[in-house]
Coordinates of C-alpha atoms in Angstrom, one line a residue:
M1 CA -46.7 38.2 -2.8
N2 CA -49.6 36.4 -1.0
D3 CA -48.9 33.1 0.8
I4 CA -51.1 30.7 -1.2
L5 CA -50.7 27.8 1.0
K6 CA -51.7 30.0 4.1
E7 CA -54.9 31.3 2.1
L8 CA -56.0 27.8 1.0
G9 CA -56.1 26.7 4.6
Y10 CA -57.1 23.1 5.2
T11 CA -57.3 22.6 1.4
S12 CA -53.6 22.6 1.2
L13 CA -52.8 21.2 4.7
G14 CA -50.6 18.5 3.1
S15 CA -48.5 21.0 1.2
R16 CA -48.2 23.3 4.1
L17 CA -47.1 20.6 6.3
K18 CA -44.7 19.4 3.8
R19 CA -43.2 23.0 3.5
I20 CA -42.9 23.1 7.4
G21 CA -41.3 19.6 7.5
E22 CA -38.6 20.8 4.9
L23 CA -38.0 23.9 7.0
L24 CA -37.5 21.8 10.2
Q25 CA -35.2 19.3 8.5
A26 CA -33.0 22.2 7.0
Q27 CA -32.7 23.8 10.4
T28 CA -32.3 20.5 12.2
A29 CA -29.2 19.8 9.8
D30 CA -27.7 23.2 10.6
L31 CA -28.1 22.6 14.4
M32 CA -26.6 19.1 14.1
E33 CA -23.7 20.5 12.0
D34 CA -23.1 23.1 14.8
I35 CA -22.8 20.1 17.4
G36 CA -20.6 18.0 15.2
T37 CA -20.6 16.7 11.7
T38 CA -22.3 13.1 11.7
G39 CA -21.9 12.4 8.0
T40 CA -25.6 11.6 7.5
A41 CA -28.7 13.4 6.3
V42 CA -31.4 14.2 8.8
P43 CA -34.0 12.0 7.1
Q44 CA -31.8 9.0 7.6
N45 CA -31.9 9.6 11.5
P46 CA -35.3 7.6 12.0
A47 CA -33.9 4.5 10.0
L48 CA -30.8 4.5 12.3
A49 CA -33.0 4.8 15.3
A50 CA -35.4 2.1 14.2
L51 CA -32.4 -0.4 13.6
A52 CA -30.9 0.5 17.0
R53 CA -34.1 0.0 18.8
H54 CA -35.4 -3.2 17.0
G55 CA -32.3 -4.9 15.7
P56 CA -32.0 -6.4 12.2
M57 CA -35.0 -5.7 10.1
S58 CA -36.1 -6.3 6.6
V59 CA -36.6 -3.5 4.1
S60 CA -40.3 -4.2 4.3
A61 CA -40.5 -4.2 8.2
L62 CA -38.2 -0.9 8.3
S63 CA -40.6 0.7 5.7
K64 CA -43.6 -0.1 7.8
S65 CA -41.9 1.1 11.0
L66 CA -41.0 4.5 9.4
G67 CA -44.3 4.7 7.5
Q68 CA -42.4 5.4 4.2
S69 CA -42.5 3.8 0.9
Q70 CA -40.3 0.7 0.5
P71 CA -38.5 2.2 -2.7
G72 CA -37.7 5.3 -0.7
V73 CA -36.3 3.2 2.3
T74 CA -34.3 1.1 -0.1
R75 CA -32.5 4.1 -1.5
M76 CA -31.9 5.5 2.0
T77 CA -30.4 2.3 3.4
N78 CA -28.4 1.9 0.2
A79 CA -26.9 5.2 1.1
L80 CA -26.3 4.2 4.6
K81 CA -24.7 1.0 3.4
T82 CA -22.3 3.0 1.3
A83 CA -21.3 5.1 4.3
G84 CA -20.6 1.9 6.3
L85 CA -23.3 2.5 8.8
V86 CA -25.7 -0.3 7.7
A87 CA -24.9 -3.7 6.4
A88 CA -26.9 -6.7 5.1
V89 CA -27.0 -9.7 7.4
P90 CA -28.6 -13.1 7.1
C91 CA -31.7 -14.0 9.0
K92 CA -31.1 -16.4 11.8
K93 CA -34.4 -18.2 11.2
D94 CA -33.8 -18.4 7.5
K95 CA -30.4 -17.9 6.0
R96 CA -32.1 -17.1 2.5
I97 CA -33.5 -13.9 3.8
S98 CA -31.3 -10.9 4.0
L99 CA -32.0 -8.3 6.8
L100 CA -30.5 -4.8 7.4
A101 CA -28.5 -4.1 10.6
L102 CA -26.3 -1.4 12.1
T103 CA -22.4 -2.0 11.6
D104 CA -20.2 -1.2 14.6
S105 CA -19.7 2.4 13.2
G106 CA -23.5 2.7 12.8
S107 CA -23.9 1.6 16.4
A108 CA -21.3 4.1 17.6
L109 CA -22.8 6.8 15.5
V110 CA -26.3 6.2 17.1
S111 CA -24.7 6.4 20.7
R112 CA -23.3 9.7 19.7
L113 CA -26.6 11.0 18.2
Q114 CA -28.6 9.8 21.4
A115 CA -26.0 11.4 23.7
D116 CA -25.5 14.8 21.9
H117 CA -27.6 15.5 18.7
W118 CA -31.1 14.2 19.1
P119 CA -31.5 15.6 22.7
A120 CA -30.6 19.0 21.4
V121 CA -32.9 18.9 18.5
T122 CA -35.7 17.8 20.9
R123 CA -35.1 20.6 23.2
A124 CA -34.8 23.2 20.4
V125 CA -38.0 22.2 18.7
T126 CA -39.7 22.1 22.1
N127 CA -38.5 25.6 22.6
A128 CA -39.9 26.7 19.2
C129 CA -43.3 25.2 19.9
A130 CA -43.6 26.2 23.5
D131 CA -46.0 29.3 23.0
L132 CA -48.1 27.9 20.2
Q133 CA -51.9 28.6 20.7
G134 CA -55.1 28.4 18.8
D135 CA -56.3 25.9 16.3
L136 CA -54.1 23.8 14.0
L137 CA -53.8 26.3 11.2
Q138 CA -53.0 29.1 13.7
Q139 CA -50.3 27.0 15.2
L140 CA -48.8 26.1 12.0
E141 CA -48.6 29.9 11.1
Q142 CA -47.1 30.6 14.5
L143 CA -44.5 27.7 14.1
E144 CA -43.3 29.0 10.7
T145 CA -43.0 32.6 11.9
T146 CA -41.1 31.3 15.0
L147 CA -38.7 29.1 13.0
L148 CA -38.0 32.0 10.4
S149 CA -37.4 34.7 13.1
K150 CA -35.2 32.4 15.2
P151 CA -34.0 29.1 13.6
L152 CA -33.3 26.0 15.5
A153 CA -29.5 26.5 15.6
K154 CA -29.9 29.7 17.5
R155 CA -31.7 28.0 20.2
Q156 CA -28.9 25.7 21.0
E157 CA -27.5 27.8 23.6
T158 CA -30.5 26.6 25.8
S159 CA -30.6 23.2 24.1
W160 CA -27.1 21.8 24.1
S161 CA -23.8 22.2 26.0
F162 CA -20.8 19.8 26.0
Q163 CA -20.2 18.1 29.3
A164 CA -18.0 15.2 28.7
P165 CA -17.8 13.8 32.2
A166 CA -21.5 13.1 32.1
L167 CA -21.4 11.3 28.8
P168 CA -21.8 7.5 29.2
A169 CA -18.9 5.2 28.0
F170 CA -19.2 3.3 24.8
A171 CA -22.5 1.4 24.8
I172 CA -22.3 -2.5 24.4
N173 CA -25.5 -4.3 24.3
G174 CA -27.1 -1.4 26.0
K175 CA -24.7 -1.3 29.0
A176 CA -22.1 1.3 29.5
S177 CA -18.6 0.0 29.4
A178 CA -15.2 0.4 27.7
P179 CA -13.1 -2.5 26.3
P180 CA -10.7 -3.7 29.1
A181 CA -7.7 -2.5 27.1
F182 CA -8.9 1.1 27.2
R183 CA -9.7 1.0 30.9
R184 CA -5.9 1.6 31.5
A185 CA -4.5 2.3 27.9
I186 CA -1.1 3.1 29.3
W187 CA -0.8 -0.3 31.0
S188 CA -2.1 -2.0 27.9
A189 CA 0.7 -0.3 25.8
L190 CA 3.6 -0.9 28.1
T191 CA 2.7 -4.7 28.5
T192 CA 2.1 -5.3 24.8
R193 CA 3.6 -3.4 21.8
Q194 CA 5.5 -0.8 23.6
R195 CA 7.0 -3.0 26.2
V196 CA 10.5 -2.0 24.9
F197 CA 9.9 1.5 26.3
S198 CA 8.7 0.4 29.6
L199 CA 10.7 0.8 33.0
G200 CA 9.7 -1.0 36.2
E201 CA 8.6 -4.4 37.4
G202 CA 5.6 -6.4 38.3
T203 CA 2.4 -4.3 38.5
A204 CA 3.7 -0.7 37.9
L205 CA 5.3 0.5 34.7
R206 CA 6.3 3.8 33.2
F207 CA 7.8 5.0 29.9
D208 CA 11.4 5.6 29.8
P209 CA 11.7 9.4 31.1
E210 CA 13.4 10.2 27.7
I211 CA 10.3 9.0 25.8
G212 CA 7.6 10.0 27.8
A213 CA 6.1 10.7 31.3
F214 CA 3.2 8.3 31.5
A215 CA 2.8 5.6 34.1
A216 CA 0.3 2.9 35.0
T217 CA -0.5 0.3 37.5
K218 CA -2.2 -3.0 36.6
D219 CA -4.9 -2.5 39.2
D220 CA -5.5 -0.8 42.6
R221 CA -4.3 -3.6 44.8
P222 CA -2.0 -2.5 47.6
E223 CA 1.0 -4.3 46.1
S224 CA 0.3 -2.4 42.9
L225 CA 0.2 1.0 44.5
A226 CA 3.3 0.2 46.6
A227 CA 5.2 -0.7 43.2
L228 CA 4.1 2.7 41.9
S229 CA 5.7 4.4 44.9
A230 CA 8.8 2.4 44.5
L231 CA 8.9 3.3 40.8
L232 CA 8.8 7.0 41.6
R233 CA 11.4 6.7 44.3
T234 CA 13.9 5.0 41.9
R235 CA 13.1 6.8 38.6
S236 CA 12.8 10.6 38.0
G237 CA 9.2 11.8 38.5
P238 CA 6.7 13.2 38.2
V239 CA 4.6 10.9 36.1
M240 CA 1.1 11.2 34.5
L241 CA -1.7 8.7 35.1
L242 CA -4.3 8.5 32.4
Q243 CA -7.1 5.9 32.8
A244 CA -10.8 5.3 32.6
D245 CA -10.7 3.8 36.1
E246 CA -10.8 6.1 39.2
I247 CA -7.1 6.9 40.1
A248 CA -6.1 5.6 43.6
L249 CA -2.9 6.8 45.2
P250 CA -0.8 5.5 48.2
D251 CA -0.3 8.0 51.1
D252 CA 3.3 8.6 50.0
L253 CA 2.3 9.9 46.5
T254 CA 0.5 13.1 45.9
A255 CA -1.3 14.4 42.8
E256 CA 0.2 17.8 41.7
K257 CA -2.6 18.3 39.1
T258 CA -5.8 16.5 38.2
A259 CA -8.2 16.8 35.3
T260 CA -10.9 15.0 33.4
G261 CA -10.5 14.0 29.7
V262 CA -12.1 11.9 27.1
L263 CA -10.9 9.0 24.9
L264 CA -12.1 9.1 21.4
I265 CA -11.9 6.3 18.7
K266 CA -12.3 6.5 15.0
R267 CA -15.6 4.9 14.2
R268 CA -16.6 6.8 10.8
S269 CA -15.1 7.4 7.4
V270 CA -15.0 11.1 6.7
T271 CA -13.7 13.1 3.7
V272 CA -11.3 15.7 4.5
H273 CA -10.9 18.4 1.9
R274 CA -7.2 18.8 1.2
K275 CA -5.4 22.2 0.9
D276 CA -2.4 23.2 -0.9
F277 CA 0.1 22.3 1.8
K278 CA 3.0 19.8 1.5
I279 CA 2.7 17.3 4.4
Q280 CA 5.8 15.1 4.9
P281 CA 7.2 12.7 7.4
L282 CA 9.5 14.1 9.9
G283 CA 12.9 12.6 10.8
D284 CA 16.0 12.9 12.6
T285 CA 16.8 16.3 11.0
D286 CA 13.6 17.7 12.1
H287 CA 13.9 16.7 15.8
A288 CA 15.3 20.1 17.0
D289 CA 12.3 21.9 15.2
M290 CA 9.8 19.5 16.7
L291 CA 11.1 19.9 20.3
A292 CA 10.9 23.8 19.8
L293 CA 7.5 23.7 18.5
A294 CA 6.2 21.2 21.3
E295 CA 7.9 23.5 23.9
L296 CA 6.1 26.5 22.4
T297 CA 2.7 25.0 22.1
K298 CA 2.6 22.3 24.9
P299 CA 0.6 19.5 23.0
G300 CA 1.3 17.3 25.9
P301 CA 4.3 15.5 27.3
F302 CA 6.9 15.5 24.5
F303 CA 10.6 14.7 25.1
R304 CA 13.8 14.2 23.3
R305 CA 13.0 10.7 22.3
T306 CA 9.2 11.0 22.1
P307 CA 9.4 10.6 18.1
E308 CA 10.6 7.0 18.6
L309 CA 7.0 6.1 19.5
G310 CA 5.8 6.3 16.0
T311 CA 5.5 8.3 12.7
F312 CA 5.3 11.9 12.9
W313 CA 4.1 14.1 10.2
G314 CA 4.6 18.0 9.7
L315 CA 4.5 20.9 7.3
R316 CA 6.6 23.7 6.8
I317 CA 5.6 27.2 5.7
D318 CA 8.6 29.6 4.6
G319 CA 11.1 26.9 6.1
Q320 CA 9.4 27.0 9.6
L321 CA 7.8 23.9 11.0
A322 CA 4.2 25.2 11.2
A323 CA 2.5 22.2 12.5
M324 CA 2.9 18.5 13.3
A325 CA 1.1 15.4 14.6
G326 CA 2.1 11.9 15.3
E327 CA 1.6 8.6 17.1
R328 CA 2.0 7.8 20.8
L329 CA 0.3 4.9 22.5
K330 CA 0.2 1.6 20.7
L331 CA -2.3 -1.1 21.9
E332 CA -3.2 -4.3 20.1
G333 CA -4.9 -3.3 16.8
H334 CA -5.0 0.4 18.1
T335 CA -2.7 3.4 17.8
E336 CA -3.0 6.9 19.3
V337 CA -3.0 10.1 17.3
S338 CA -0.9 12.6 19.6
G339 CA 1.4 15.6 19.5
V340 CA -1.0 17.7 17.5
C341 CA 0.2 21.2 17.7
T342 CA 0.3 24.4 15.4
H343 CA 2.7 27.4 15.6
P344 CA 0.7 30.5 16.9
D345 CA 1.7 32.3 13.6
H346 CA -0.2 29.6 11.6
R347 CA -3.3 28.9 13.5
G348 CA -6.7 29.3 11.7
K349 CA -5.4 27.6 8.6
G350 CA -6.9 24.1 9.4
L351 CA -3.4 22.6 9.7
A352 CA -4.2 20.5 12.7
K353 CA -7.2 18.9 11.1
L354 CA -5.2 18.1 8.1
L355 CA -2.4 16.6 10.0
S356 CA -4.5 14.7 12.3
A357 CA -6.4 13.2 9.4
R358 CA -3.0 12.1 7.7
V359 CA -1.9 10.5 10.9
A360 CA -5.2 8.6 11.3
E361 CA -5.1 7.6 7.7
T362 CA -1.5 6.1 8.1
I363 CA -2.7 4.2 11.1
E364 CA -5.8 2.9 9.1
A365 CA -3.5 1.8 6.3
R366 CA -1.9 -0.5 8.5
G367 CA -5.2 -2.2 9.4
E368 CA -5.3 -0.6 12.8
V369 CA -7.9 1.7 14.4
P370 CA -6.8 5.2 15.5
F371 CA -7.9 6.6 18.8
L372 CA -6.8 9.8 20.8
H373 CA -7.2 11.7 24.0
A374 CA -8.4 15.3 24.7
Y375 CA -9.2 17.3 27.9
A376 CA -12.9 17.2 28.5
D377 CA -13.2 21.2 28.6
N378 CA -11.4 21.5 25.2
E379 CA -14.6 21.8 23.2
G380 CA -12.8 23.0 19.9
A381 CA -10.4 19.9 19.9
I382 CA -13.2 17.5 20.5
K383 CA -15.5 19.0 17.8
L384 CA -12.4 18.9 15.4
Y385 CA -11.8 15.2 16.2
Q386 CA -15.5 14.4 15.9
N387 CA -15.7 16.0 12.4
L388 CA -12.9 13.6 11.4
G389 CA -14.9 10.7 12.4
F390 CA -13.9 10.0 16.0
D391 CA -16.5 9.3 18.8
I392 CA -16.3 9.6 22.5
L393 CA -15.5 6.2 23.9
T394 CA -15.2 6.9 27.5
P395 CA -14.3 9.6 30.1
V396 CA -10.7 9.4 31.5
N397 CA -9.2 10.6 34.7
V398 CA -5.8 12.4 34.4
A399 CA -3.4 13.1 37.4
V400 CA 0.3 14.3 37.5
V401 CA 1.7 12.2 40.4
N402 CA 4.9 12.8 42.4
S403 CA 6.4 11.4 45.6
R404 CA 5.5 13.6 48.7
D405 CA 9.0 14.0 49.6
T406 CA 10.0 15.4 46.2
A407 CA 6.8 17.4 45.6
P408 CA 7.1 21.0 45.7
V409 CA 5.5 22.9 48.7
L410 CA 2.4 24.7 47.6

């Protein structure tokens, strides 16, 4: 069948451009989905970008900025309000006038889009347009052919790769930073809500060894590092340090292992499709199975009394504990999702996603904000958490530390 729009040439240019625009939007949506679900439609991105760039705007001003009709922009922003990404705020000059502004969740999403999605789309489209030649109609024909033969999502191997250490921390007023409590999250936990589990004095603390292996110093002053050394001499080591700040060690301590991770915080509401699995809280009678599953799957430091840190959820299949997840660090107003693991016999069923979502829901039901940690090279886990509404807040440094006189000779 003949392509009527192509045959009509400039007579049907508007319809031809609309067709190509719809193709580009559909393929952009597929590419962005591959990188990580955002919970927004592609046509909404320019509105988010405009509000991020210009600050609070009226519907009329936003409509002019986008070059779109006011009724259409109104419908779009109503959808963004429902998603919790945009809210109405009073105009500072005239309180009677209502403006549109990004919420905290909207700002976090834009930061993520700017870091990952939009650059990937730009590079993929640039790649698709690289060899276009001739007049406008010839270039349009070439572009359609190129997109149909190799969609944008298949161009992302050269347009996007996850490199967590290079990502900026959460942007506040255009400057990269992380809230002070998250610079040293372990220290924040051990000096506030989880003080009952702490050992040590002054400027160096650690969790009770039966609870966890994490330790932290208040800062990098010589007296703080000396206190950490003393802590490891008097308490069983090694310990794990986990912080956004660079890790400094005194001469009598050594790092047996180092790595880079990321700290993610839940900023977006995401609907998780439930499956026919019975998720239930885990208690004392489940401890043996929890320890066995943790020993098998190595989700991170997990000891006999680790379940005392918070609520743990699990599900059983044919009587076997197939997967679990729970709570670990507790900061003021925030609780960490942790201990996420699945038995090898039951992987590929989406159990980790279901349990992570349940733990996050439990935390949010208390009026707190969930956060979590992941190794920077664990792209699968990071994508899973992003699909659950978490965004990267900051890179973190990880080190397993021991006294030199007790460390093994390598």
